[in-house]
Amino acid sequence: MLWSGWGDPAKAAELPEPVRKLLRELLGVREPAEPAASFGEVRLHAAALSPLVLADLRNAVGAEHVRFDDDARIRHTRGKSTPDLLRMRAGDGFEAPDAVLLPSSHDEVLEVLRICAHHRVAVVPFGGGTSVVGGLVASRQGFAGVIALDLARLNRLVSVDAESMVADLEPGLRAPQAEQLLAGYGLTLGHFPQSYEYATLGGFAAARSSGQASAGYGRFDDMVVGVTVATPRGTLEFGRAPKSAAGPDLRQLILGSEGAFGVITSLRLRVRRAPAEKVYEGWRFASFKAGTAALRRVAQEGPLPTVLRLSDEAETMVGLAKPGEIGGFQADAGCLAIVGYEGEDTDVTYRRERTAETLSGLGGIYLGPEPGEAWAHGRYSAPYLRDALLSAGATVETLETACFWSGIPRLYDAVRLVLSVALGPADPSAGSGPLVMCHLSHVYGTGASLYFTVVTAQSDDPLGQWDIAKRAVNEAIGLAGGTISHHHGVGRDHRTAYAAEIGELGVEILRAVKDRLDPVGILNPGVLIP
């Protein structure tokens, strides 16, 4: 994983000059005044852990699994939001942990938490490092140091119960590893978020992730039927049956808790048979409004495709661009819907036919398999484009929300308006303001998610520029009736908005749980809990 960007450094690409020219002319983008820092130029604070603490930690996990070299510390600094990357590219590593620990078992995790609670050392659970909401930056105030607890060594497929269609897996498994192991049994999780290539199963659970095929396979929290958690107070184990009326479902305390209540050490997950057939195709709608109405009908009346998403006019226009060919932008392209089906042949055929009847009856034009196959081929590549845009002098960031179907027009308009105003050029002659794009996905009978991407020219202070916009759009989402996050989580970036969303009594409940499970407050301090 690239320390100052996304993914495999070998896959990084420069923007073609025609695209750079378009960014200059339309958005006023200019090359950054200073080049990005190299790895050797990253500035770190001196490690703060005392010899006594280090000795205890080495005894807990083995000396070779306690790292405090610059390489380990830098690679465990922050996540992958645009502000995270801007700081790393500026050589700012001052939020790096003092050490990185790699435990190999539940008992080792328990012992690390006991030691850290005793010495008041903050602990940041670390999976794939793909958080985009500030979920990997612990507050240092009041603590003797900070460690990153990397769960990469907890990476086993423990067991498969083919009769019950569940599997026990460890949280450090990256998604591709888990899929490869399950494929040996003819099974799949079916969870494919954009972070799929690098994120871990524990991270999916802790952030309440939702994959691109959620219409067919469900969200990740739908897949979790059991969980084991290490806390400073001891072990939690939930989920002895698929469903229960034995009080509130305490699994839900852990799902979405972002490491603030405990460290997930084992997951029992619902699995599915690996699909015999996969078909992805494209549909065109004249407008975002028309396409939204069609997707709502499909979501409410079924049968549901496995993948169902709709890009608005701006995202469709940019998504249809051919690299290096400015003429590839089509202002009259309408709105592109990607519809995918996975399953047995007869089931795929049935759902395709029924869905086609609904979409065509509501104005959809069938575009064939090419758009769908192109999307499937490049579904994990967008973050690489973000890196290229940052290098060119553009700020590009994403945000997402969700609401009920009746509220989607209001929420869509509110977010676009606020971003356009907050990121508009101080000098209109320097550019047209930001490009705001959106797609609708993760459909339910009652509503859907809206996922926005914004591209704008960097100011002299890009971090301050985005902070102003983010604060404004967070407030707008709440006022328009949306949730602050559908699948990215709360982290540090959304705490204020989350507090407003759940109210004072909800905040008190969270704090009470935190105090009982983590009385010293060592687990990811500053994250999630308002």
Short mmCIF file of C-alpha atoms in Angstrom, two decimals:
data_model
loop_
_atom_site.label_atom_id
_atom_site.label_comp_id
_atom_site.label_asym_id
_atom_site.label_seq_id
_atom_site.Cartn_x
_atom_site.Cartn_y
_atom_site.Cartn_z
CA MET A 1 0.00 0.00 0.00
CA LEU A 2 1.46 3.34 -1.06
CA TRP A 3 2.30 5.39 2.05
CA SER A 4 1.17 8.73 0.56
CA GLY A 5 -1.56 7.54 -1.80
CA TRP A 6 -3.67 4.60 -2.74
CA GLY A 7 -2.81 1.02 -3.52
CA ASP A 8 -0.01 -0.40 -5.62
CA PRO A 9 2.57 2.25 -6.59
CA ALA A 10 3.10 0.38 -9.87
CA LYS A 11 -0.49 1.23 -10.85
CA ALA A 12 -0.12 4.97 -10.34
CA ALA A 13 -0.62 6.94 -13.55
CA GLU A 14 -0.11 10.52 -14.71
CA LEU A 15 -2.99 12.48 -16.14
CA PRO A 16 -2.79 12.93 -19.93
CA GLU A 17 -1.94 16.49 -20.94
CA PRO A 18 -5.34 17.09 -22.61
CA VAL A 19 -7.03 16.31 -19.29
CA ARG A 20 -4.63 18.62 -17.46
CA LYS A 21 -5.46 21.33 -19.98
CA LEU A 22 -9.18 20.82 -19.37
CA LEU A 23 -8.67 21.08 -15.60
CA ARG A 24 -6.79 24.35 -16.08
CA GLU A 25 -9.41 25.84 -18.38
CA LEU A 26 -12.59 24.68 -16.64
CA LEU A 27 -11.65 24.54 -12.97
CA GLY A 28 -8.64 26.84 -12.78
CA VAL A 29 -6.35 24.03 -11.58
CA ARG A 30 -2.66 24.91 -11.34
CA GLU A 31 0.35 22.73 -10.63
CA PRO A 32 1.27 22.63 -6.89
CA ALA A 33 3.95 25.11 -5.90
CA GLU A 34 5.96 22.40 -4.11
CA PRO A 35 6.50 18.77 -5.12
CA ALA A 36 5.18 16.03 -2.82
CA ALA A 37 7.56 14.94 -0.07
CA SER A 38 9.55 11.78 -0.55
CA PHE A 39 9.45 8.97 2.00
CA GLY A 40 12.73 10.09 3.53
CA GLU A 41 11.43 13.64 4.00
CA VAL A 42 8.51 12.68 6.27
CA ARG A 43 8.90 14.32 9.66
CA LEU A 44 8.18 12.18 12.73
CA HIS A 45 8.10 13.00 16.44
CA ALA A 46 10.41 10.99 18.67
CA ALA A 47 8.84 7.74 19.89
CA ALA A 48 7.36 8.34 23.34
CA LEU A 49 7.09 4.84 24.83
CA SER A 50 9.29 4.14 27.84
CA PRO A 51 11.66 1.15 27.97
CA LEU A 52 9.41 -0.42 30.61
CA VAL A 53 6.34 -0.26 28.36
CA LEU A 54 8.27 -1.60 25.39
CA ALA A 55 9.57 -4.49 27.47
CA ASP A 56 6.04 -5.44 28.54
CA LEU A 57 4.75 -5.22 24.96
CA ARG A 58 7.61 -7.37 23.66
CA ASN A 59 6.78 -9.99 26.26
CA ALA A 60 3.15 -9.94 25.11
CA VAL A 61 3.63 -10.48 21.36
CA GLY A 62 7.33 -11.28 20.88
CA ALA A 63 10.11 -8.79 20.33
CA GLU A 64 10.10 -9.28 16.54
CA HIS A 65 6.46 -8.21 16.41
CA VAL A 66 6.99 -4.83 18.07
CA ARG A 67 8.19 -2.34 15.49
CA PHE A 68 9.13 1.28 15.95
CA ASP A 69 11.22 1.87 12.83
CA ASP A 70 10.32 4.81 10.58
CA ASP A 71 8.94 2.57 7.83
CA ALA A 72 6.40 0.87 10.11
CA ARG A 73 5.39 4.09 11.83
CA ILE A 74 4.88 6.04 8.59
CA ARG A 75 2.83 3.26 6.99
CA HIS A 76 0.51 3.22 10.00
CA THR A 77 -0.05 6.99 10.04
CA ARG A 78 -3.58 8.09 9.24
CA GLY A 79 -5.90 6.61 6.63
CA LYS A 80 -6.66 7.46 3.01
CA SER A 81 -8.92 10.50 3.05
CA THR A 82 -7.81 13.45 0.95
CA PRO A 83 -6.79 15.46 4.06
CA ASP A 84 -4.79 12.42 5.23
CA LEU A 85 -2.98 12.26 1.90
CA LEU A 86 -2.38 16.01 1.70
CA ARG A 87 -0.66 15.89 5.09
CA MET A 88 1.47 12.90 4.10
CA ARG A 89 2.41 14.50 0.77
CA ALA A 90 3.50 17.58 2.75
CA GLY A 91 5.84 15.37 4.83
CA ASP A 92 3.72 15.67 7.99
CA GLY A 93 4.03 12.40 9.94
CA PHE A 94 3.49 13.89 13.37
CA GLU A 95 0.42 11.75 14.04
CA ALA A 96 2.40 8.53 13.60
CA PRO A 97 2.12 5.90 16.34
CA ASP A 98 5.10 5.37 18.63
CA ALA A 99 5.16 1.66 17.81
CA VAL A 100 3.36 -0.93 15.70
CA LEU A 101 2.36 -4.25 17.31
CA LEU A 102 1.36 -7.38 15.45
CA PRO A 103 -0.40 -9.86 17.77
CA SER A 104 -1.26 -13.36 16.55
CA SER A 105 -4.13 -14.39 18.82
CA HIS A 106 -7.08 -13.22 20.87
CA ASP A 107 -5.14 -13.80 24.08
CA GLU A 108 -2.23 -11.68 22.85
CA VAL A 109 -4.64 -8.86 22.01
CA LEU A 110 -6.15 -9.11 25.50
CA GLU A 111 -2.70 -8.91 27.07
CA VAL A 112 -1.72 -5.89 24.97
CA LEU A 113 -4.89 -4.09 26.05
CA ARG A 114 -4.21 -4.94 29.69
CA ILE A 115 -0.68 -3.54 29.45
CA CYS A 116 -1.77 -0.41 27.60
CA ALA A 117 -4.56 0.28 30.09
CA HIS A 118 -2.09 -0.11 32.98
CA HIS A 119 0.43 2.29 31.40
CA ARG A 120 -2.18 4.64 29.82
CA VAL A 121 -1.07 3.99 26.23
CA ALA A 122 -3.64 4.68 23.49
CA VAL A 123 -4.39 1.82 21.07
CA VAL A 124 -5.48 2.23 17.43
CA PRO A 125 -6.75 -1.05 15.92
CA PHE A 126 -5.38 -1.22 12.37
CA GLY A 127 -6.65 -3.38 9.51
CA GLY A 128 -6.09 -2.28 5.93
CA GLY A 129 -5.59 1.39 6.75
CA THR A 130 -8.28 2.51 4.30
CA SER A 131 -10.35 4.77 6.58
CA VAL A 132 -11.48 7.99 4.90
CA VAL A 133 -13.05 9.64 7.97
CA GLY A 134 -10.04 10.14 10.26
CA GLY A 135 -10.60 6.81 11.97
CA LEU A 136 -6.91 6.01 12.52
CA VAL A 137 -5.72 9.09 14.39
CA ALA A 138 -5.79 8.78 18.18
CA SER A 139 -5.77 11.72 20.55
CA ARG A 140 -2.51 11.81 22.54
CA GLN A 141 -3.72 14.10 25.28
CA GLY A 142 -3.51 12.36 28.65
CA PHE A 143 -1.71 9.28 27.30
CA ALA A 144 1.86 8.06 27.65
CA GLY A 145 2.01 7.12 23.98
CA VAL A 146 0.11 5.62 21.04
CA ILE A 147 0.45 2.21 19.41
CA ALA A 148 -1.05 0.87 16.20
CA LEU A 149 -2.39 -2.65 16.78
CA ASP A 150 -2.00 -4.23 13.34
CA LEU A 151 -4.11 -7.41 13.06
CA ALA A 152 -2.42 -8.74 9.90
CA ARG A 153 -1.26 -11.92 11.67
CA LEU A 154 -4.84 -12.85 12.61
CA ASN A 155 -5.46 -14.05 9.06
CA ARG A 156 -6.94 -17.55 9.14
CA LEU A 157 -10.08 -19.15 7.84
CA VAL A 158 -10.81 -21.08 11.04
CA SER A 159 -13.77 -23.22 9.98
CA VAL A 160 -16.60 -23.59 7.49
CA ASP A 161 -20.06 -24.88 8.40
CA ALA A 162 -21.41 -25.70 4.94
CA GLU A 163 -24.70 -26.96 6.36
CA SER A 164 -25.43 -23.67 8.13
CA MET A 165 -23.65 -21.59 5.45
CA VAL A 166 -21.45 -19.76 7.93
CA ALA A 167 -17.67 -19.48 8.24
CA ASP A 168 -15.40 -18.42 11.10
CA LEU A 169 -12.65 -16.07 9.93
CA GLU A 170 -10.09 -13.87 11.61
CA PRO A 171 -10.26 -10.08 11.23
CA GLY A 172 -6.84 -9.49 9.69
CA LEU A 173 -7.77 -11.24 6.45
CA ARG A 174 -7.86 -8.86 3.53
CA ALA A 175 -10.95 -9.26 1.41
CA PRO A 176 -9.18 -10.92 -1.57
CA GLN A 177 -7.52 -13.40 0.80
CA ALA A 178 -10.86 -14.27 2.35
CA GLU A 179 -12.48 -14.74 -1.05
CA GLN A 180 -9.63 -16.98 -2.19
CA LEU A 181 -9.90 -19.16 0.92
CA LEU A 182 -13.69 -19.43 0.65
CA ALA A 183 -13.46 -20.21 -3.07
CA GLY A 184 -11.83 -23.50 -2.10
CA TYR A 185 -15.22 -24.47 -0.66
CA GLY A 186 -17.21 -23.03 -3.57
CA LEU A 187 -18.30 -20.08 -1.39
CA THR A 188 -18.16 -16.28 -1.36
CA LEU A 189 -18.95 -13.41 0.99
CA GLY A 190 -20.04 -11.22 -1.91
CA HIS A 191 -18.64 -8.09 -0.26
CA PHE A 192 -16.88 -5.86 -2.79
CA PRO A 193 -16.50 -2.22 -1.69
CA GLN A 194 -14.13 0.07 -3.57
CA SER A 195 -11.53 -0.62 -0.86
CA TYR A 196 -11.84 -4.38 -1.55
CA GLU A 197 -8.23 -4.96 -2.61
CA TYR A 198 -6.77 -3.66 0.69
CA ALA A 199 -9.43 -3.56 3.41
CA THR A 200 -9.83 -6.32 6.02
CA LEU A 201 -12.80 -8.24 7.37
CA GLY A 202 -12.34 -6.66 10.80
CA GLY A 203 -12.36 -3.23 9.22
CA PHE A 204 -15.56 -4.02 7.32
CA ALA A 205 -17.29 -4.96 10.58
CA ALA A 206 -15.87 -2.09 12.63
CA ALA A 207 -16.93 0.48 10.02
CA ARG A 208 -20.28 -1.14 9.08
CA SER A 209 -19.17 -1.39 5.47
CA SER A 210 -21.41 -1.76 2.42
CA GLY A 211 -20.14 -3.30 -0.81
CA GLN A 212 -20.95 -2.44 -4.40
CA ALA A 213 -23.03 -5.63 -4.69
CA SER A 214 -25.10 -4.86 -1.60
CA ALA A 215 -28.39 -5.11 -3.48
CA GLY A 216 -27.74 -8.82 -3.94
CA TYR A 217 -25.54 -9.82 -1.00
CA GLY A 218 -26.45 -7.24 1.64
CA ARG A 219 -24.26 -4.99 3.75
CA PHE A 220 -21.40 -6.44 5.78
CA ASP A 221 -23.32 -6.01 9.03
CA ASP A 222 -26.01 -8.24 7.49
CA MET A 223 -23.34 -10.94 7.10
CA VAL A 224 -22.09 -10.92 10.70
CA VAL A 225 -23.84 -13.61 12.73
CA GLY A 226 -21.22 -13.84 15.47
CA VAL A 227 -18.31 -11.82 16.81
CA THR A 228 -15.56 -12.16 19.43
CA VAL A 229 -14.09 -8.98 20.88
CA ALA A 230 -11.15 -8.25 23.17
CA THR A 231 -11.67 -5.30 25.52
CA PRO A 232 -9.63 -3.89 28.41
CA ARG A 233 -12.24 -5.48 30.71
CA GLY A 234 -12.14 -8.93 29.10
CA THR A 235 -13.77 -10.89 26.29
CA LEU A 236 -17.16 -10.41 24.63
CA GLU A 237 -18.75 -13.16 22.52
CA PHE A 238 -22.06 -12.55 20.77
CA GLY A 239 -24.09 -14.56 18.28
CA ARG A 240 -24.99 -18.12 19.25
CA ALA A 241 -27.93 -18.19 16.83
CA PRO A 242 -28.79 -16.46 13.53
CA LYS A 243 -31.52 -14.42 15.25
CA SER A 244 -32.65 -14.15 18.83
CA ALA A 245 -35.30 -12.51 21.00
CA ALA A 246 -33.01 -12.68 24.04
CA GLY A 247 -32.85 -8.95 24.62
CA PRO A 248 -31.21 -6.33 22.39
CA ASP A 249 -28.75 -7.68 19.83
CA LEU A 250 -25.41 -6.74 21.39
CA ARG A 251 -23.59 -7.56 18.16
CA GLN A 252 -24.81 -4.18 17.02
CA LEU A 253 -22.72 -2.51 19.74
CA ILE A 254 -19.59 -3.76 18.01
CA LEU A 255 -20.61 -3.34 14.37
CA GLY A 256 -19.75 0.24 13.48
CA SER A 257 -17.88 0.87 16.76
CA GLU A 258 -14.59 1.64 14.93
CA GLY A 259 -12.35 0.13 17.61
CA ALA A 260 -13.65 2.43 20.36
CA PHE A 261 -15.30 -0.37 22.37
CA GLY A 262 -12.95 -3.27 21.69
CA VAL A 263 -10.81 -5.12 19.16
CA ILE A 264 -12.56 -7.67 16.96
CA THR A 265 -10.58 -10.92 17.00
CA SER A 266 -12.98 -13.34 15.28
CA LEU A 267 -16.01 -13.14 12.99
CA ARG A 268 -18.66 -15.69 12.15
CA LEU A 269 -20.00 -14.67 8.75
CA ARG A 270 -22.85 -15.76 6.54
CA VAL A 271 -21.55 -17.06 3.22
CA ARG A 272 -23.16 -17.75 -0.16
CA ARG A 273 -22.54 -20.20 -2.97
CA ALA A 274 -20.09 -18.78 -5.50
CA PRO A 275 -22.12 -17.54 -8.48
CA ALA A 276 -22.14 -19.65 -11.64
CA GLU A 277 -22.79 -16.61 -13.81
CA LYS A 278 -22.02 -12.89 -13.66
CA VAL A 279 -23.59 -10.40 -16.05
CA TYR A 280 -23.13 -6.60 -15.94
CA GLU A 281 -24.84 -4.22 -18.34
CA GLY A 282 -25.68 -0.58 -18.89
CA TRP A 283 -28.91 1.40 -19.16
CA ARG A 284 -29.42 5.03 -20.08
CA PHE A 285 -31.98 7.41 -18.59
CA ALA A 286 -32.77 10.89 -19.79
CA SER A 287 -32.35 12.43 -16.33
CA PHE A 288 -31.29 11.62 -12.79
CA LYS A 289 -34.89 12.08 -11.68
CA ALA A 290 -36.16 9.54 -14.19
CA GLY A 291 -33.42 7.05 -13.36
CA THR A 292 -34.07 7.42 -9.63
CA ALA A 293 -37.74 6.64 -10.13
CA ALA A 294 -36.85 3.53 -12.10
CA LEU A 295 -34.40 2.25 -9.47
CA ARG A 296 -36.95 2.87 -6.75
CA ARG A 297 -39.49 0.76 -8.61
CA VAL A 298 -37.01 -2.09 -8.96
CA ALA A 299 -36.01 -1.85 -5.28
CA GLN A 300 -39.60 -1.90 -4.09
CA GLU A 301 -41.15 -4.41 -6.46
CA GLY A 302 -38.18 -6.64 -7.29
CA PRO A 303 -36.62 -8.88 -8.16
CA LEU A 304 -33.42 -7.12 -7.14
CA PRO A 305 -30.28 -7.26 -9.27
CA THR A 306 -27.00 -7.89 -7.47
CA VAL A 307 -25.60 -4.47 -8.44
CA LEU A 308 -27.82 -1.45 -9.03
CA ARG A 309 -26.39 2.06 -9.32
CA LEU A 310 -27.18 5.25 -11.20
CA SER A 311 -24.76 8.07 -12.07
CA ASP A 312 -26.07 11.61 -12.45
CA GLU A 313 -25.45 13.69 -15.56
CA ALA A 314 -22.07 15.04 -14.39
CA GLU A 315 -20.68 11.66 -13.33
CA THR A 316 -21.95 10.07 -16.52
CA MET A 317 -20.31 12.75 -18.64
CA VAL A 318 -16.94 12.35 -16.97
CA GLY A 319 -17.17 8.58 -16.73
CA LEU A 320 -17.68 8.28 -20.48
CA ALA A 321 -14.55 10.28 -21.24
CA LYS A 322 -11.87 8.41 -23.15
CA PRO A 323 -8.40 8.98 -21.64
CA GLY A 324 -6.57 11.59 -23.64
CA GLU A 325 -9.59 12.49 -25.77
CA ILE A 326 -11.38 15.60 -24.66
CA GLY A 327 -14.05 14.88 -27.28
CA GLY A 328 -14.98 11.81 -25.24
CA PHE A 329 -16.96 14.02 -22.87
CA GLN A 330 -20.60 13.85 -23.90
CA ALA A 331 -22.74 16.59 -22.45
CA ASP A 332 -25.95 14.89 -23.69
CA ALA A 333 -25.10 11.41 -22.37
CA GLY A 334 -28.00 11.44 -19.92
CA CYS A 335 -27.53 9.23 -16.86
CA LEU A 336 -25.88 5.83 -16.88
CA ALA A 337 -27.19 2.99 -14.74
CA ILE A 338 -25.07 -0.09 -14.08
CA VAL A 339 -27.09 -3.23 -13.44
CA GLY A 340 -25.40 -6.49 -12.50
CA TYR A 341 -26.58 -10.03 -11.83
CA GLU A 342 -24.76 -12.88 -10.09
CA GLY A 343 -26.10 -16.34 -9.37
CA GLU A 344 -27.31 -19.50 -11.03
CA ASP A 345 -28.07 -19.29 -14.76
CA THR A 346 -31.85 -19.59 -14.45
CA ASP A 347 -32.02 -17.09 -11.60
CA VAL A 348 -29.89 -14.55 -13.50
CA THR A 349 -32.05 -14.95 -16.60
CA TYR A 350 -35.26 -14.46 -14.62
CA ARG A 351 -34.04 -11.34 -12.81
CA ARG A 352 -32.62 -9.82 -16.00
CA GLU A 353 -35.89 -10.24 -17.87
CA ARG A 354 -38.06 -8.87 -15.08
CA THR A 355 -35.73 -5.94 -14.36
CA ALA A 356 -35.48 -5.09 -18.07
CA GLU A 357 -39.28 -4.90 -18.26
CA THR A 358 -39.36 -2.44 -15.38
CA LEU A 359 -36.47 -0.26 -16.56
CA SER A 360 -37.61 -0.06 -20.17
CA GLY A 361 -41.15 0.66 -19.06
CA LEU A 362 -39.89 3.69 -17.16
CA GLY A 363 -37.85 5.18 -20.00
CA GLY A 364 -34.63 3.22 -19.72
CA ILE A 365 -32.65 2.49 -22.89
CA TYR A 366 -30.63 -0.73 -22.91
CA LEU A 367 -26.97 -0.10 -23.77
CA GLY A 368 -25.75 -3.68 -23.79
CA PRO A 369 -22.98 -5.29 -21.74
CA GLU A 370 -20.09 -2.96 -22.64
CA PRO A 371 -20.76 -0.22 -20.02
CA GLY A 372 -21.34 -2.81 -17.32
CA GLU A 373 -18.24 -4.79 -18.16
CA ALA A 374 -16.15 -1.59 -18.29
CA TRP A 375 -17.43 -0.63 -14.84
CA ALA A 376 -16.71 -4.10 -13.43
CA HIS A 377 -13.19 -4.03 -14.88
CA GLY A 378 -12.35 -0.64 -13.36
CA ARG A 379 -14.46 -0.75 -10.19
CA TYR A 380 -11.47 -0.47 -7.83
CA SER A 381 -9.40 2.04 -9.80
CA ALA A 382 -11.00 5.41 -8.90
CA PRO A 383 -8.66 6.11 -5.94
CA TYR A 384 -5.68 5.98 -8.32
CA LEU A 385 -7.31 8.78 -10.34
CA ARG A 386 -7.61 10.81 -7.14
CA ASP A 387 -3.86 10.53 -6.58
CA ALA A 388 -3.19 11.74 -10.11
CA LEU A 389 -5.54 14.69 -9.65
CA LEU A 390 -3.83 15.66 -6.37
CA SER A 391 -0.48 15.64 -8.16
CA ALA A 392 -1.93 17.90 -10.84
CA GLY A 393 -3.11 20.50 -8.29
CA ALA A 394 -6.76 19.51 -7.89
CA THR A 395 -8.45 18.62 -4.63
CA VAL A 396 -10.76 15.63 -5.06
CA GLU A 397 -12.74 14.06 -2.25
CA THR A 398 -15.78 11.87 -1.73
CA LEU A 399 -18.61 11.86 0.77
CA GLU A 400 -21.72 9.77 1.10
CA THR A 401 -25.07 9.78 2.85
CA ALA A 402 -28.47 8.08 2.65
CA CYS A 403 -32.11 8.90 3.18
CA PHE A 404 -35.63 7.74 2.35
CA TRP A 405 -36.74 7.86 -1.28
CA SER A 406 -39.00 10.86 -0.72
CA GLY A 407 -36.07 12.89 0.61
CA ILE A 408 -33.53 12.12 -2.12
CA PRO A 409 -34.24 15.16 -4.37
CA ARG A 410 -33.86 17.57 -1.45
CA LEU A 411 -30.70 15.90 -0.14
CA TYR A 412 -29.14 15.71 -3.61
CA ASP A 413 -29.77 19.40 -4.31
CA ALA A 414 -28.61 20.51 -0.85
CA VAL A 415 -25.23 18.77 -1.01
CA ARG A 416 -24.49 19.97 -4.53
CA LEU A 417 -25.45 23.56 -3.69
CA VAL A 418 -23.36 23.71 -0.51
CA LEU A 419 -20.28 22.22 -2.17
CA SER A 420 -20.60 24.60 -5.11
CA VAL A 421 -20.84 27.64 -2.82
CA ALA A 422 -18.17 26.55 -0.33
CA LEU A 423 -15.66 25.66 -3.04
CA GLY A 424 -16.51 28.36 -5.54
CA PRO A 425 -13.55 30.36 -6.86
CA ALA A 426 -12.70 33.59 -5.08
CA ASP A 427 -11.83 34.93 -8.53
CA PRO A 428 -14.50 33.84 -11.06
CA SER A 429 -12.05 34.42 -13.89
CA ALA A 430 -9.82 31.65 -12.48
CA GLY A 431 -12.31 28.88 -13.14
CA SER A 432 -15.92 27.77 -12.98
CA GLY A 433 -15.92 26.41 -9.45
CA PRO A 434 -16.00 22.76 -8.41
CA LEU A 435 -17.20 19.80 -10.43
CA VAL A 436 -19.71 17.90 -8.26
CA MET A 437 -20.71 14.38 -9.31
CA CYS A 438 -23.01 11.86 -7.69
CA HIS A 439 -24.30 8.33 -7.99
CA LEU A 440 -27.17 6.58 -6.29
CA SER A 441 -26.51 3.06 -5.02
CA HIS A 442 -27.12 0.63 -2.14
CA VAL A 443 -30.84 0.59 -2.80
CA TYR A 444 -33.48 -0.53 -0.32
CA GLY A 445 -37.24 -0.67 -0.47
CA THR A 446 -37.34 2.45 1.66
CA GLY A 447 -34.42 4.51 0.35
CA ALA A 448 -30.89 4.59 -1.01
CA SER A 449 -27.40 6.03 -0.64
CA LEU A 450 -26.04 9.08 -2.44
CA TYR A 451 -22.28 9.08 -3.08
CA PHE A 452 -20.71 12.40 -4.10
CA THR A 453 -17.33 13.12 -5.68
CA VAL A 454 -16.10 16.71 -5.88
CA VAL A 455 -13.13 18.05 -7.86
CA THR A 456 -11.89 21.61 -7.38
CA ALA A 457 -8.75 23.68 -7.81
CA GLN A 458 -6.51 23.61 -4.77
CA SER A 459 -6.18 26.88 -2.91
CA ASP A 460 -2.99 27.97 -1.16
CA ASP A 461 -4.38 26.13 1.89
CA PRO A 462 -6.09 22.98 0.54
CA LEU A 463 -6.61 21.52 4.03
CA GLY A 464 -8.38 24.66 5.22
CA GLN A 465 -10.28 24.83 1.95
CA TRP A 466 -11.71 21.33 2.39
CA ASP A 467 -12.33 21.78 6.13
CA ILE A 468 -14.67 24.70 5.44
CA ALA A 469 -16.52 22.75 2.76
CA LYS A 470 -16.75 19.59 4.87
CA ARG A 471 -18.20 21.40 7.87
CA ALA A 472 -20.78 23.09 5.67
CA VAL A 473 -21.82 19.92 3.87
CA ASN A 474 -22.06 17.93 7.10
CA GLU A 475 -24.51 20.50 8.42
CA ALA A 476 -26.44 20.51 5.15
CA ILE A 477 -26.81 16.71 5.20
CA GLY A 478 -28.35 16.86 8.67
CA LEU A 479 -30.71 19.70 7.78
CA ALA A 480 -31.82 17.89 4.61
CA GLY A 481 -32.70 14.74 6.52
CA GLY A 482 -29.78 12.50 5.56
CA THR A 483 -27.54 10.38 7.75
CA ILE A 484 -23.96 11.56 8.16
CA SER A 485 -22.65 8.28 6.78
CA HIS A 486 -24.09 5.26 5.02
CA HIS A 487 -20.89 3.20 4.91
CA HIS A 488 -17.73 5.24 5.55
CA GLY A 489 -18.30 5.54 9.30
CA VAL A 490 -17.91 8.35 11.82
CA GLY A 491 -14.21 8.52 12.69
CA ARG A 492 -13.12 11.96 13.81
CA ASP A 493 -14.50 13.82 10.79
CA HIS A 494 -18.18 13.13 11.53
CA ARG A 495 -18.32 13.19 15.34
CA THR A 496 -20.08 16.55 15.64
CA ALA A 497 -22.67 15.69 13.01
CA TYR A 498 -23.13 12.23 14.53
CA ALA A 499 -23.83 13.77 17.93
CA ALA A 500 -26.51 15.99 16.39
CA GLU A 501 -27.99 12.96 14.60
CA ILE A 502 -28.37 10.76 17.70
CA GLY A 503 -29.12 13.51 20.23
CA GLU A 504 -27.84 14.15 23.77
CA LEU A 505 -29.30 10.97 25.26
CA GLY A 506 -27.81 8.88 22.45
CA VAL A 507 -24.40 10.41 23.16
CA GLU A 508 -24.78 9.56 26.84
CA ILE A 509 -25.50 5.92 25.95
CA LEU A 510 -22.34 5.71 23.83
CA ARG A 511 -20.25 7.25 26.58
CA ALA A 512 -21.69 4.86 29.16
CA VAL A 513 -20.78 1.84 27.03
CA LYS A 514 -17.31 3.27 26.46
CA ASP A 515 -16.78 3.86 30.18
CA ARG A 516 -17.83 0.32 31.08
CA LEU A 517 -15.76 -1.51 28.43
CA ASP A 518 -12.77 0.86 28.33
CA PRO A 519 -12.65 2.76 31.65
CA VAL A 520 -9.19 4.25 31.01
CA GLY A 521 -10.24 5.32 27.51
CA ILE A 522 -7.28 3.82 25.63
CA LEU A 523 -9.22 2.48 22.63
CA ASN A 524 -8.99 4.82 19.64
CA PRO A 525 -9.49 7.99 21.72
CA GLY A 526 -11.04 10.83 19.77
CA VAL A 527 -12.77 8.51 17.30
CA LEU A 528 -16.57 7.96 17.13
CA ILE A 529 -17.51 9.04 20.66
CA PRO A 530 -18.70 12.69 20.70
#
